[in-house]
Amino acid sequence: QSRSAIAYFSFSPAPFGHFEMASPDEGADALRTIVLRAPGIEVHVSPFGATITRILVPDRDGVVADVALGYDDLESYDSAVDRPYFGAVVGRVANRIANARFEVRDEHGSVVTRSDALVANNGPHCLHGGARGFDRHWWAVASRSEDGTRCRLTRVSPDGEEGFPGA
């Protein structure tokens, strides 16, 4: 006999902190996280960097603990000197682009896209999309299901942001 792996979540906004660079759509004091709940699990997601800030689950004795690696407040996600990208969406690429330059070629070897102006933020290289990658931008809560099982965060990266081609 098998059990269904489908988990049903509920959606509720929860306060997370005060931040000077508030979302364009909300004042700094209106900052919220998305809280998804299912039996035995609770996940908190911040629209800043589309970042998972908490994952609460019980251990084998039923003691609930936060198992997400991260910070206790929003300010630390933006001011972290070592930039560990805890729980955040990294990008626009995940990893380093050597010498902060790239070319995209078509099947015939012709250069289709070239970037010589990426932001170098890891020595001479571009790491995870530059000095202000996707982890340091506000994402919009584009939709959430009526039953609270899912939500979708979106963000448009404009042409030239951090030296990358865009829309």
Coordinates of C-alpha atoms in Angstrom, one line a residue:
Q1 CA 0.0 0.0 0.0
S2 CA 1.5 3.4 -1.0
R3 CA 0.8 6.8 0.4
S4 CA 0.5 9.9 -1.7
A5 CA 3.5 12.2 -1.8
I6 CA 1.4 15.3 -2.4
A7 CA 1.7 17.9 0.3
Y8 CA -0.9 20.6 0.7
F9 CA 0.4 24.0 1.7
S10 CA -1.3 27.1 3.1
F11 CA -0.1 30.6 2.3
S12 CA 0.2 33.3 4.8
P13 CA 2.4 36.5 4.9
A14 CA 4.6 36.9 8.0
P15 CA 6.8 39.8 9.1
F16 CA 10.5 39.3 8.6
G17 CA 12.2 42.7 9.2
H18 CA 12.8 46.3 8.2
F19 CA 15.0 47.1 5.2
E20 CA 16.1 50.4 3.9
M21 CA 15.9 49.4 0.2
A22 CA 12.3 48.5 0.2
S23 CA 10.5 46.7 -2.5
P24 CA 9.3 49.1 -5.3
D25 CA 5.7 47.9 -4.5
E26 CA 5.8 48.0 -0.7
G27 CA 7.2 50.3 2.0
A28 CA 10.1 49.0 4.1
D29 CA 7.7 48.3 7.0
A30 CA 5.4 46.2 4.9
L31 CA 8.0 43.5 4.1
R32 CA 6.7 40.0 4.4
T33 CA 7.8 36.5 3.8
I34 CA 5.8 33.8 2.2
V35 CA 5.0 31.0 4.6
L36 CA 4.1 27.6 3.1
R37 CA 2.8 24.9 5.5
A38 CA 2.1 21.2 5.1
P39 CA 1.8 18.5 7.8
G40 CA 5.3 18.3 9.4
I41 CA 6.9 21.1 7.4
E42 CA 6.9 24.9 7.2
V43 CA 9.0 26.8 4.6
H44 CA 9.6 30.6 4.7
V45 CA 10.5 32.4 1.5
S46 CA 11.6 36.1 1.2
P47 CA 10.9 38.1 -2.0
F48 CA 14.3 39.6 -1.5
G49 CA 16.5 37.3 -3.6
A50 CA 13.6 34.7 -3.8
T51 CA 15.4 33.3 -0.7
I52 CA 14.4 30.4 1.5
T53 CA 14.9 31.8 5.0
R54 CA 13.6 29.0 7.2
I55 CA 12.7 25.3 6.8
L56 CA 11.0 24.0 10.0
V57 CA 10.8 20.2 10.4
P58 CA 10.5 17.9 13.3
D59 CA 13.3 15.5 14.2
R60 CA 12.6 11.8 15.1
D61 CA 11.6 12.9 18.6
G62 CA 9.1 15.5 17.3
V63 CA 11.2 18.5 18.2
V64 CA 10.8 21.2 15.5
A65 CA 14.0 22.9 14.3
D66 CA 15.0 25.2 11.5
V67 CA 17.3 23.2 9.2
A68 CA 17.9 26.0 6.6
L69 CA 21.3 27.5 6.7
G70 CA 20.8 31.3 6.8
Y71 CA 20.4 34.5 8.9
D72 CA 17.9 35.5 11.4
D73 CA 17.1 38.9 9.8
L74 CA 16.8 40.3 6.3
E75 CA 19.5 42.9 6.8
S76 CA 22.1 40.2 7.1
Y77 CA 21.2 38.8 3.7
D78 CA 22.2 42.0 2.0
S79 CA 25.1 43.1 4.2
A80 CA 26.9 39.7 4.3
V81 CA 30.5 40.4 3.5
D82 CA 31.3 36.9 2.5
R83 CA 28.1 36.5 0.4
P84 CA 27.4 32.8 1.0
Y85 CA 24.1 33.0 -1.0
F86 CA 22.2 31.1 1.8
G87 CA 18.9 29.9 0.4
A88 CA 18.9 32.4 -2.4
V89 CA 18.4 32.1 -6.1
V90 CA 21.8 32.6 -7.7
G91 CA 22.1 34.0 -11.1
R92 CA 21.8 34.9 -13.7
V93 CA 24.4 32.1 -13.9
A94 CA 25.4 29.7 -11.2
N95 CA 29.2 29.6 -11.0
R96 CA 32.0 31.8 -12.4
I97 CA 32.4 33.3 -15.9
A98 CA 36.1 33.4 -16.5
N99 CA 37.5 36.9 -16.9
A100 CA 34.0 38.3 -16.8
R101 CA 33.5 37.7 -20.6
F102 CA 31.6 35.3 -22.8
E103 CA 30.6 34.6 -26.3
V104 CA 27.6 32.7 -27.6
R105 CA 28.0 31.1 -31.0
D106 CA 25.5 29.5 -33.3
E107 CA 25.8 26.0 -34.9
H108 CA 28.0 27.5 -37.6
G109 CA 30.5 29.0 -35.2
S110 CA 29.4 32.6 -35.7
V111 CA 29.3 34.9 -32.7
V112 CA 25.6 35.6 -31.8
T113 CA 26.1 37.4 -28.5
R114 CA 29.3 38.8 -26.9
S115 CA 29.7 40.4 -23.6
D116 CA 32.9 42.2 -22.7
A117 CA 31.3 44.3 -19.9
L118 CA 30.3 41.8 -17.2
V119 CA 30.8 43.0 -13.6
A120 CA 33.8 41.2 -12.1
N121 CA 33.0 40.4 -8.5
N122 CA 35.3 37.5 -7.8
G123 CA 38.8 38.7 -8.7
P124 CA 38.8 39.0 -12.5
H125 CA 35.7 36.7 -12.8
C126 CA 32.0 37.2 -12.7
L127 CA 30.4 35.1 -9.9
H128 CA 26.7 34.2 -9.9
G129 CA 25.6 37.1 -12.1
G130 CA 27.8 40.0 -10.8
A131 CA 28.0 42.2 -7.8
R132 CA 24.2 42.5 -7.6
G133 CA 23.0 39.2 -8.8
F134 CA 19.4 37.9 -8.5
D135 CA 20.0 37.2 -4.8
R136 CA 20.0 41.0 -4.2
H137 CA 16.9 42.0 -6.0
W138 CA 13.3 42.1 -5.1
W139 CA 11.1 39.5 -6.7
A140 CA 7.4 39.9 -7.2
V141 CA 4.9 37.4 -5.9
A142 CA 3.3 36.8 -9.3
S143 CA 0.8 34.3 -8.3
R144 CA -0.3 31.9 -5.6
S145 CA -2.8 29.1 -5.8
E146 CA -6.1 29.5 -4.1
D147 CA -5.5 26.3 -2.1
G148 CA -2.1 27.6 -1.0
T149 CA -0.1 24.8 -2.5
R150 CA 2.2 27.0 -4.5
C151 CA 3.3 30.4 -5.3
R152 CA 5.5 31.9 -8.1
L153 CA 8.0 34.6 -7.8
T154 CA 9.1 36.6 -10.9
R155 CA 11.7 39.2 -11.8
V156 CA 12.6 40.8 -15.2
S157 CA 16.3 41.4 -15.7
P158 CA 16.7 44.4 -17.9
D159 CA 19.2 44.6 -20.8
G160 CA 22.7 45.5 -19.6
E161 CA 22.1 44.7 -16.0
E162 CA 25.5 43.6 -14.5
G163 CA 26.7 43.7 -18.2
F164 CA 24.5 40.9 -19.3
P165 CA 22.3 41.0 -22.4
G166 CA 18.6 41.0 -21.6
A167 CA 15.1 41.5 -22.9

